[in-house]
């Protein structure tokens, strides 16, 4: 009853070695940079300390950037207000830590970690909830207009920073890490800060969790397809706007999480800390490829490692190292390392 | 004629400052293949996108199975039973063939019997099941695009130029697949530039020009009247 078609022969061309290397190149950049760092620094202990520090910094930047890249890729929204969620997450998280001195000062790693997790949870819940209002009030009226998005989200960033000043005061707030996460361990003669190791572990866990959600679940399929061709996802029957709101809330909650981790990394918080991070975050999002979580991950590691290596080798160049990295990558791949195909 | 599955009444649609559809009205009969014909740029794709809800009509009515759907978003129209194959195929190239198909099965995992049928109609989809859709050839992408619309039973299929730029062997596959779908009683609105394909599949014809419907009638009437073909479209179907 049904007609069978001829079995059309495959049309794949055999990939050349250069093509294969080109595809794998972004993933190879991190180990290449680590090796170059080793050769340039010379001293293995210094190199190991800087590498762990760079990876920790990169992981935290990735956590803050992952939501922004998905929001940009999925709905073409440029959200400078993202920085305010980082600051807000830091202030909420630090407030929770200050409220739990018995847990943070105890010589117990489980209690210390529990305090941090509670701080992260509070920061994520609050920034996630606030981002829902932010999307409805600030973002929704300016869909489709980048100029308006930039103007209104920069305005919202300023308002939220001032709100932080009103609630927590205008001064810097200093904090001390929970007792068991202070100091360093010695490994192969190198001093590795305990908190940085925790940051690397947590960052990796979040990266793999995001990958599982994006690669193994239906909602992940919808998000990945929506980044490529939102109209077609709608035409298949999915309400992409609801998905977008979910991604926006999750991305802002991750910014809040990143804010708590960055606060514990720097051990000082200010209302403008998120705004200051936005330059690095945008660099990561752009060099990774707009909408690519994997690209943001690789980009964040490159930024973190390069900044640490260059600051050690030639401190004056540290300020421009990441701009130079972005320039070099965009000259090589103008749409970022892992460009996400756009269907329209 | 039984009640139509789709009725367009005086649809006007703008894209930016351009008036593309200027009062389009026609009916798609239930269980038939309706061909939407016309030269390039007369508004056929805009009509399809307006029906699907990807463009909003500024006036007029769209009734699907008796229900006005003009205010519904595209997702609601899809869930109401409209399947859409866009002119650019709309394949998610970063996803595998399997992921494209799973995404199209909105109500759950794809039905295995229906999947087996689609594999029999489009064998390359089985061969390249785990392959990134971006690596498929143009013909294979078109097969995926149509199979994706057919993975769940729809009450109406909107298919925009499925044979465009394809090799003759693959055009034959497409025609075979659409014939199968027609045999199953599906209602189809099909934009097609290839007159031979249009004649092979169409029951009814709607001809558009400059944002209007200029002729509506049976395929048999148009297929046998070369004068009418030349007057309506400037081409003879004999040429196809």
PDB file of N, CA and C in Angstrom, chain A residues 1-12 23 214-216 218 221-222 224-226 228-240 339-341 343-344, chain B residues 49 52 54 74-75 78-79 84 86 88 90-95 99 102-103 105-106 108 117 120-121 123-124 128 131 135 137 140 143 148 170 173 176 180 183-184:
ATOM      1  N   UNK A   1       0.831  -1.191   0.000  1.00  0.00           N
ATOM      2  CA  UNK A   1       0.000   0.000   0.000  1.00  0.00           C
ATOM      3  C   UNK A   1       0.874   1.252   0.000  1.00  0.00           C
ATOM      4  N   UNK A   2       1.991   1.178   0.714  1.00  0.00           N
ATOM      5  CA  UNK A   2       2.830   2.358   0.805  1.00  0.00           C
ATOM      6  C   UNK A   2       4.004   2.256  -0.154  1.00  0.00           C
ATOM      7  N   UNK A   3       4.321   3.358  -0.753  1.00  0.00           N
ATOM      8  CA  UNK A   3       5.401   3.332  -1.725  1.00  0.00           C
ATOM      9  C   UNK A   3       6.751   3.471  -1.025  1.00  0.00           C
ATOM     10  N   UNK A   4       7.680   2.666  -1.428  1.00  0.00           N
ATOM     11  CA  UNK A   4       9.015   2.743  -0.843  1.00  0.00           C
ATOM     12  C   UNK A   4       9.918   3.544  -1.760  1.00  0.00           C
ATOM     13  N   UNK A   5      10.712   4.390  -1.169  1.00  0.00           N
ATOM     14  CA  UNK A   5      11.611   5.219  -1.967  1.00  0.00           C
ATOM     15  C   UNK A   5      12.910   4.473  -2.210  1.00  0.00           C
ATOM     16  N   UNK A   6      13.629   4.829  -3.246  1.00  0.00           N
ATOM     17  CA  UNK A   6      14.958   4.255  -3.410  1.00  0.00           C
ATOM     18  C   UNK A   6      15.840   4.667  -2.232  1.00  0.00           C
ATOM     19  N   UNK A   7      16.752   3.790  -1.857  1.00  0.00           N
ATOM     20  CA  UNK A   7      17.634   4.088  -0.735  1.00  0.00           C
ATOM     21  C   UNK A   7      18.749   5.014  -1.210  1.00  0.00           C
ATOM     22  N   UNK A   8      18.528   6.301  -1.019  1.00  0.00           N
ATOM     23  CA  UNK A   8      19.465   7.280  -1.555  1.00  0.00           C
ATOM     24  C   UNK A   8      20.839   7.097  -0.929  1.00  0.00           C
ATOM     25  N   UNK A   9      21.828   7.134  -1.762  1.00  0.00           N
ATOM     26  CA  UNK A   9      23.169   6.861  -1.259  1.00  0.00           C
ATOM     27  C   UNK A   9      23.668   8.032  -0.415  1.00  0.00           C
ATOM     28  N   UNK A  10      24.524   7.748   0.569  1.00  0.00           N
ATOM     29  CA  UNK A  10      25.037   8.818   1.422  1.00  0.00           C
ATOM     30  C   UNK A  10      25.796   9.856   0.603  1.00  0.00           C
ATOM     31  N   UNK A  11      25.767  11.065   1.094  1.00  0.00           N
ATOM     32  CA  UNK A  11      26.425  12.144   0.346  1.00  0.00           C
ATOM     33  C   UNK A  11      27.554  12.764   1.152  1.00  0.00           C
ATOM     34  N   UNK A  12      27.967  12.069   2.222  1.00  0.00           N
ATOM     35  CA  UNK A  12      29.013  12.638   3.070  1.00  0.00           C
ATOM     36  C   UNK A  12      30.351  12.669   2.345  1.00  0.00           C
ATOM     37  N   UNK A  23      37.289  21.431  13.705  1.00  0.00           N
ATOM     38  CA  UNK A  23      36.124  21.178  14.560  1.00  0.00           C
ATOM     39  C   UNK A  23      36.535  20.993  16.014  1.00  0.00           C
ATOM     40  N   UNK A 214      20.566  19.841  28.579  1.00  0.00           N
ATOM     41  CA  UNK A 214      20.453  20.300  27.188  1.00  0.00           C
ATOM     42  C   UNK A 214      20.502  19.143  26.186  1.00  0.00           C
ATOM     43  N   UNK A 215      21.227  18.069  26.516  1.00  0.00           N
ATOM     44  CA  UNK A 215      21.429  16.974  25.553  1.00  0.00           C
ATOM     45  C   UNK A 215      20.502  15.800  25.765  1.00  0.00           C
ATOM     46  N   UNK A 216      19.991  15.640  26.981  1.00  0.00           N
ATOM     47  CA  UNK A 216      19.274  14.395  27.284  1.00  0.00           C
ATOM     48  C   UNK A 216      17.806  14.583  27.642  1.00  0.00           C
ATOM     49  N   UNK A 218      13.845  16.586  26.961  1.00  0.00           N
ATOM     50  CA  UNK A 218      13.012  17.230  25.954  1.00  0.00           C
ATOM     51  C   UNK A 218      13.121  18.756  26.061  1.00  0.00           C
ATOM     52  N   UNK A 221      16.170  19.801  24.379  1.00  0.00           N
ATOM     53  CA  UNK A 221      15.992  19.769  22.918  1.00  0.00           C
ATOM     54  C   UNK A 221      15.284  21.033  22.441  1.00  0.00           C
ATOM     55  N   UNK A 222      14.240  21.414  23.186  1.00  0.00           N
ATOM     56  CA  UNK A 222      13.463  22.604  22.794  1.00  0.00           C
ATOM     57  C   UNK A 222      14.352  23.847  22.858  1.00  0.00           C
ATOM     58  N   UNK A 224      17.685  23.997  22.650  1.00  0.00           N
ATOM     59  CA  UNK A 224      18.707  23.987  21.585  1.00  0.00           C
ATOM     60  C   UNK A 224      18.084  24.303  20.237  1.00  0.00           C
ATOM     61  N   UNK A 225      16.923  23.727  19.981  1.00  0.00           N
ATOM     62  CA  UNK A 225      16.250  23.999  18.708  1.00  0.00           C
ATOM     63  C   UNK A 225      15.791  25.451  18.654  1.00  0.00           C
ATOM     64  N   UNK A 226      15.342  25.976  19.795  1.00  0.00           N
ATOM     65  CA  UNK A 226      14.848  27.355  19.854  1.00  0.00           C
ATOM     66  C   UNK A 226      15.946  28.366  19.589  1.00  0.00           C
ATOM     67  N   UNK A 228      18.322  27.880  17.552  1.00  0.00           N
ATOM     68  CA  UNK A 228      18.584  27.829  16.108  1.00  0.00           C
ATOM     69  C   UNK A 228      17.426  28.415  15.298  1.00  0.00           C
ATOM     70  N   UNK A 229      16.191  28.055  15.639  1.00  0.00           N
ATOM     71  CA  UNK A 229      15.061  28.484  14.810  1.00  0.00           C
ATOM     72  C   UNK A 229      13.787  28.560  15.661  1.00  0.00           C
ATOM     73  N   UNK A 230      13.613  29.688  16.379  1.00  0.00           N
ATOM     74  CA  UNK A 230      12.466  29.778  17.293  1.00  0.00           C
ATOM     75  C   UNK A 230      11.113  29.644  16.601  1.00  0.00           C
ATOM     76  N   UNK A 231      10.978  30.194  15.395  1.00  0.00           N
ATOM     77  CA  UNK A 231       9.697  30.104  14.684  1.00  0.00           C
ATOM     78  C   UNK A 231       9.287  28.649  14.467  1.00  0.00           C
ATOM     79  N   UNK A 232      10.263  27.826  14.074  1.00  0.00           N
ATOM     80  CA  UNK A 232       9.939  26.431  13.767  1.00  0.00           C
ATOM     81  C   UNK A 232       9.560  25.664  15.036  1.00  0.00           C
ATOM     82  N   UNK A 233      10.204  26.010  16.143  1.00  0.00           N
ATOM     83  CA  UNK A 233       9.840  25.353  17.410  1.00  0.00           C
ATOM     84  C   UNK A 233       8.397  25.697  17.759  1.00  0.00           C
ATOM     85  N   UNK A 234       8.018  26.949  17.567  1.00  0.00           N
ATOM     86  CA  UNK A 234       6.620  27.350  17.797  1.00  0.00           C
ATOM     87  C   UNK A 234       5.693  26.586  16.860  1.00  0.00           C
ATOM     88  N   UNK A 235       6.113  26.474  15.593  1.00  0.00           N
ATOM     89  CA  UNK A 235       5.262  25.807  14.598  1.00  0.00           C
ATOM     90  C   UNK A 235       5.122  24.313  14.865  1.00  0.00           C
ATOM     91  N   UNK A 236       6.005  23.757  15.685  1.00  0.00           N
ATOM     92  CA  UNK A 236       5.853  22.343  16.059  1.00  0.00           C
ATOM     93  C   UNK A 236       4.871  22.183  17.220  1.00  0.00           C
ATOM     94  N   UNK A 237       4.572  23.288  17.911  1.00  0.00           N
ATOM     95  CA  UNK A 237       3.569  23.200  18.973  1.00  0.00           C
ATOM     96  C   UNK A 237       4.070  23.546  20.360  1.00  0.00           C
ATOM     97  N   UNK A 238       5.273  24.101  20.446  1.00  0.00           N
ATOM     98  CA  UNK A 238       5.813  24.440  21.762  1.00  0.00           C
ATOM     99  C   UNK A 238       5.694  25.943  22.012  1.00  0.00           C
ATOM    100  N   UNK A 239       5.269  26.307  23.212  1.00  0.00           N
ATOM    101  CA  UNK A 239       5.167  27.736  23.556  1.00  0.00           C
ATOM    102  C   UNK A 239       6.539  28.211  24.000  1.00  0.00           C
ATOM    103  N   UNK A 240       7.288  28.707  23.044  1.00  0.00           N
ATOM    104  CA  UNK A 240       8.690  29.045  23.296  1.00  0.00           C
ATOM    105  C   UNK A 240       8.825  30.180  24.308  1.00  0.00           C
ATOM    106  N   UNK A 339      30.024  28.398  16.942  1.00  0.00           N
ATOM    107  CA  UNK A 339      28.874  29.119  16.404  1.00  0.00           C
ATOM    108  C   UNK A 339      27.637  28.233  16.432  1.00  0.00           C
ATOM    109  N   UNK A 340      26.526  28.809  16.884  1.00  0.00           N
ATOM    110  CA  UNK A 340      25.253  28.090  16.834  1.00  0.00           C
ATOM    111  C   UNK A 340      24.552  28.486  15.542  1.00  0.00           C
ATOM    112  N   UNK A 341      24.192  27.468  14.732  1.00  0.00           N
ATOM    113  CA  UNK A 341      23.541  27.758  13.452  1.00  0.00           C
ATOM    114  C   UNK A 341      22.238  28.492  13.698  1.00  0.00           C
ATOM    115  N   UNK A 343      18.645  29.434  12.002  1.00  0.00           N
ATOM    116  CA  UNK A 343      17.805  28.982  10.900  1.00  0.00           C
ATOM    117  C   UNK A 343      17.004  30.071  10.251  1.00  0.00           C
ATOM    118  N   UNK A 344      17.111  31.297  10.746  1.00  0.00           N
ATOM    119  CA  UNK A 344      16.323  32.363  10.136  1.00  0.00           C
ATOM    120  C   UNK A 344      16.935  33.702  10.397  1.00  0.00           C
TER     121      UNK A 344
ATOM    122  N   UNK B  49       2.515  31.087   6.025  1.00  0.00           N
ATOM    123  CA  UNK B  49       2.998  31.541   7.334  1.00  0.00           C
ATOM    124  C   UNK B  49       1.888  32.225   8.129  1.00  0.00           C
ATOM    125  N   UNK B  52      -0.256  29.501   9.540  1.00  0.00           N
ATOM    126  CA  UNK B  52       0.432  28.827  10.653  1.00  0.00           C
ATOM    127  C   UNK B  52       0.540  29.726  11.871  1.00  0.00           C
ATOM    128  N   UNK B  54       2.735  32.311  12.041  1.00  0.00           N
ATOM    129  CA  UNK B  54       4.083  32.881  12.133  1.00  0.00           C
ATOM    130  C   UNK B  54       4.085  34.333  11.656  1.00  0.00           C
ATOM    131  N   UNK B  74       1.212  30.409  17.042  1.00  0.00           N
ATOM    132  CA  UNK B  74       1.556  29.275  16.170  1.00  0.00           C
ATOM    133  C   UNK B  74       1.535  27.951  16.933  1.00  0.00           C
ATOM    134  N   UNK B  75       2.003  27.979  18.172  1.00  0.00           N
ATOM    135  CA  UNK B  75       2.060  26.725  18.936  1.00  0.00           C
ATOM    136  C   UNK B  75       0.662  26.147  19.143  1.00  0.00           C
ATOM    137  N   UNK B  78      -0.542  24.588  15.932  1.00  0.00           N
ATOM    138  CA  UNK B  78       0.091  23.279  15.722  1.00  0.00           C
ATOM    139  C   UNK B  78      -0.593  22.225  16.580  1.00  0.00           C
ATOM    140  N   UNK B  79      -0.852  22.570  17.832  1.00  0.00           N
ATOM    141  CA  UNK B  79      -1.484  21.598  18.725  1.00  0.00           C
ATOM    142  C   UNK B  79      -2.933  21.325  18.333  1.00  0.00           C
ATOM    143  N   UNK B  84       3.327  21.745   9.629  1.00  0.00           N
ATOM    144  CA  UNK B  84       3.890  22.757   8.725  1.00  0.00           C
ATOM    145  C   UNK B  84       5.269  22.345   8.238  1.00  0.00           C
ATOM    146  N   UNK B  86       8.023  24.271   6.179  1.00  0.00           N
ATOM    147  CA  UNK B  86       8.312  25.577   5.565  1.00  0.00           C
ATOM    148  C   UNK B  86       9.155  25.443   4.303  1.00  0.00           C
ATOM    149  N   UNK B  88      11.960  26.795   3.673  1.00  0.00           N
ATOM    150  CA  UNK B  88      13.390  26.590   3.956  1.00  0.00           C
ATOM    151  C   UNK B  88      13.633  25.306   4.762  1.00  0.00           C
ATOM    152  N   UNK B  90      13.233  24.306   7.628  1.00  0.00           N
ATOM    153  CA  UNK B  90      13.181  24.498   9.083  1.00  0.00           C
ATOM    154  C   UNK B  90      13.833  23.387   9.885  1.00  0.00           C
ATOM    155  N   UNK B  91      14.826  22.737   9.282  1.00  0.00           N
ATOM    156  CA  UNK B  91      15.530  21.655   9.993  1.00  0.00           C
ATOM    157  C   UNK B  91      16.427  22.256  11.077  1.00  0.00           C
ATOM    158  N   UNK B  92      16.493  21.578  12.208  1.00  0.00           N
ATOM    159  CA  UNK B  92      17.425  22.002  13.264  1.00  0.00           C
ATOM    160  C   UNK B  92      18.753  21.304  12.995  1.00  0.00           C
ATOM    161  N   UNK B  93      19.669  22.047  12.400  1.00  0.00           N
ATOM    162  CA  UNK B  93      20.891  21.410  11.898  1.00  0.00           C
ATOM    163  C   UNK B  93      21.843  20.999  13.009  1.00  0.00           C
ATOM    164  N   UNK B  94      21.720  21.613  14.180  1.00  0.00           N
ATOM    165  CA  UNK B  94      22.588  21.224  15.299  1.00  0.00           C
ATOM    166  C   UNK B  94      22.076  19.979  16.019  1.00  0.00           C
ATOM    167  N   UNK B  95      20.868  19.550  15.664  1.00  0.00           N
ATOM    168  CA  UNK B  95      20.285  18.354  16.287  1.00  0.00           C
ATOM    169  C   UNK B  95      20.433  17.174  15.331  1.00  0.00           C
ATOM    170  N   UNK B  99      16.837  13.465  17.080  1.00  0.00           N
ATOM    171  CA  UNK B  99      16.376  14.557  17.949  1.00  0.00           C
ATOM    172  C   UNK B  99      15.335  15.418  17.231  1.00  0.00           C
ATOM    173  N   UNK B 102      12.126  13.388  17.456  1.00  0.00           N
ATOM    174  CA  UNK B 102      11.580  13.365  18.820  1.00  0.00           C
ATOM    175  C   UNK B 102      10.966  14.711  19.190  1.00  0.00           C
ATOM    176  N   UNK B 103      11.612  15.781  18.744  1.00  0.00           N
ATOM    177  CA  UNK B 103      11.084  17.109  19.040  1.00  0.00           C
ATOM    178  C   UNK B 103       9.721  17.319  18.370  1.00  0.00           C
ATOM    179  N   UNK B 105       7.527  15.064  17.803  1.00  0.00           N
ATOM    180  CA  UNK B 105       6.483  14.265  18.456  1.00  0.00           C
ATOM    181  C   UNK B 105       6.088  14.991  19.737  1.00  0.00           C
ATOM    182  N   UNK B 106       5.177  15.940  19.585  1.00  0.00           N
ATOM    183  CA  UNK B 106       4.866  16.856  20.694  1.00  0.00           C
ATOM    184  C   UNK B 106       4.191  16.135  21.861  1.00  0.00           C
ATOM    185  N   UNK B 108       4.578  13.153  23.032  1.00  0.00           N
ATOM    186  CA  UNK B 108       5.321  12.100  23.727  1.00  0.00           C
ATOM    187  C   UNK B 108       6.333  11.470  22.805  1.00  0.00           C
ATOM    188  N   UNK B 117       6.782   3.300   9.284  1.00  0.00           N
ATOM    189  CA  UNK B 117       6.213   3.708   7.996  1.00  0.00           C
ATOM    190  C   UNK B 117       7.066   4.812   7.366  1.00  0.00           C
ATOM    191  N   UNK B 120      10.108   3.489   5.919  1.00  0.00           N
ATOM    192  CA  UNK B 120       9.880   2.789   4.646  1.00  0.00           C
ATOM    193  C   UNK B 120       9.719   3.791   3.499  1.00  0.00           C
ATOM    194  N   UNK B 121       9.157   4.948   3.831  1.00  0.00           N
ATOM    195  CA  UNK B 121       8.974   5.982   2.796  1.00  0.00           C
ATOM    196  C   UNK B 121      10.286   6.746   2.552  1.00  0.00           C
ATOM    197  N   UNK B 123      13.903   5.958   3.513  1.00  0.00           N
ATOM    198  CA  UNK B 123      14.948   5.100   4.110  1.00  0.00           C
ATOM    199  C   UNK B 123      16.173   5.848   4.645  1.00  0.00           C
ATOM    200  N   UNK B 124      16.611   6.956   4.010  1.00  0.00           N
ATOM    201  CA  UNK B 124      17.807   7.627   4.546  1.00  0.00           C
ATOM    202  C   UNK B 124      17.648   8.085   5.995  1.00  0.00           C
ATOM    203  N   UNK B 128      20.602   7.485   8.647  1.00  0.00           N
ATOM    204  CA  UNK B 128      21.309   8.600   9.283  1.00  0.00           C
ATOM    205  C   UNK B 128      20.647   9.043  10.586  1.00  0.00           C
ATOM    206  N   UNK B 131      22.751  10.868  12.990  1.00  0.00           N
ATOM    207  CA  UNK B 131      23.629  11.852  12.345  1.00  0.00           C
ATOM    208  C   UNK B 131      23.083  13.260  12.530  1.00  0.00           C
ATOM    209  N   UNK B 135      24.438  17.643   8.476  1.00  0.00           N
ATOM    210  CA  UNK B 135      25.296  16.902   7.549  1.00  0.00           C
ATOM    211  C   UNK B 135      24.520  16.218   6.428  1.00  0.00           C
ATOM    212  N   UNK B 137      22.194  15.751   3.009  1.00  0.00           N
ATOM    213  CA  UNK B 137      22.094  16.444   1.720  1.00  0.00           C
ATOM    214  C   UNK B 137      20.770  17.212   1.671  1.00  0.00           C
ATOM    215  N   UNK B 140      17.781  14.867   1.563  1.00  0.00           N
ATOM    216  CA  UNK B 140      17.568  14.186   2.846  1.00  0.00           C
ATOM    217  C   UNK B 140      16.982  15.149   3.881  1.00  0.00           C
ATOM    218  N   UNK B 143      13.362  15.364   3.157  1.00  0.00           N
ATOM    219  CA  UNK B 143      12.676  14.169   3.670  1.00  0.00           C
ATOM    220  C   UNK B 143      12.440  14.308   5.167  1.00  0.00           C
ATOM    221  N   UNK B 148       9.056  14.909   9.655  1.00  0.00           N
ATOM    222  CA  UNK B 148       8.837  15.548  10.959  1.00  0.00           C
ATOM    223  C   UNK B 148       7.403  16.042  11.100  1.00  0.00           C
ATOM    224  N   UNK B 170      14.576  12.141  -6.104  1.00  0.00           N
ATOM    225  CA  UNK B 170      14.071  12.516  -4.779  1.00  0.00           C
ATOM    226  C   UNK B 170      12.690  13.169  -4.905  1.00  0.00           C
ATOM    227  N   UNK B 173      10.335  10.473  -4.786  1.00  0.00           N
ATOM    228  CA  UNK B 173      10.127  10.028  -3.400  1.00  0.00           C
ATOM    229  C   UNK B 173       9.126  10.928  -2.697  1.00  0.00           C
ATOM    230  N   UNK B 176       5.668  10.283  -3.919  1.00  0.00           N
ATOM    231  CA  UNK B 176       5.181   9.019  -3.353  1.00  0.00           C
ATOM    232  C   UNK B 176       4.727   9.195  -1.919  1.00  0.00           C
ATOM    233  N   UNK B 180       0.934   8.795  -0.396  1.00  0.00           N
ATOM    234  CA  UNK B 180       0.596   7.948   0.747  1.00  0.00           C
ATOM    235  C   UNK B 180      -0.249   8.709   1.757  1.00  0.00           C
ATOM    236  N   UNK B 183      -3.682   9.231   0.442  1.00  0.00           N
ATOM    237  CA  UNK B 183      -4.453   7.982   0.534  1.00  0.00           C
ATOM    238  C   UNK B 183      -5.004   7.760   1.935  1.00  0.00           C
ATOM    239  N   UNK B 184      -4.265   8.242   2.913  1.00  0.00           N
ATOM    240  CA  UNK B 184      -4.714   8.079   4.304  1.00  0.00           C
ATOM    241  C   UNK B 184      -5.803   9.079   4.677  1.00  0.00           C
TER     242      UNK B 184
END
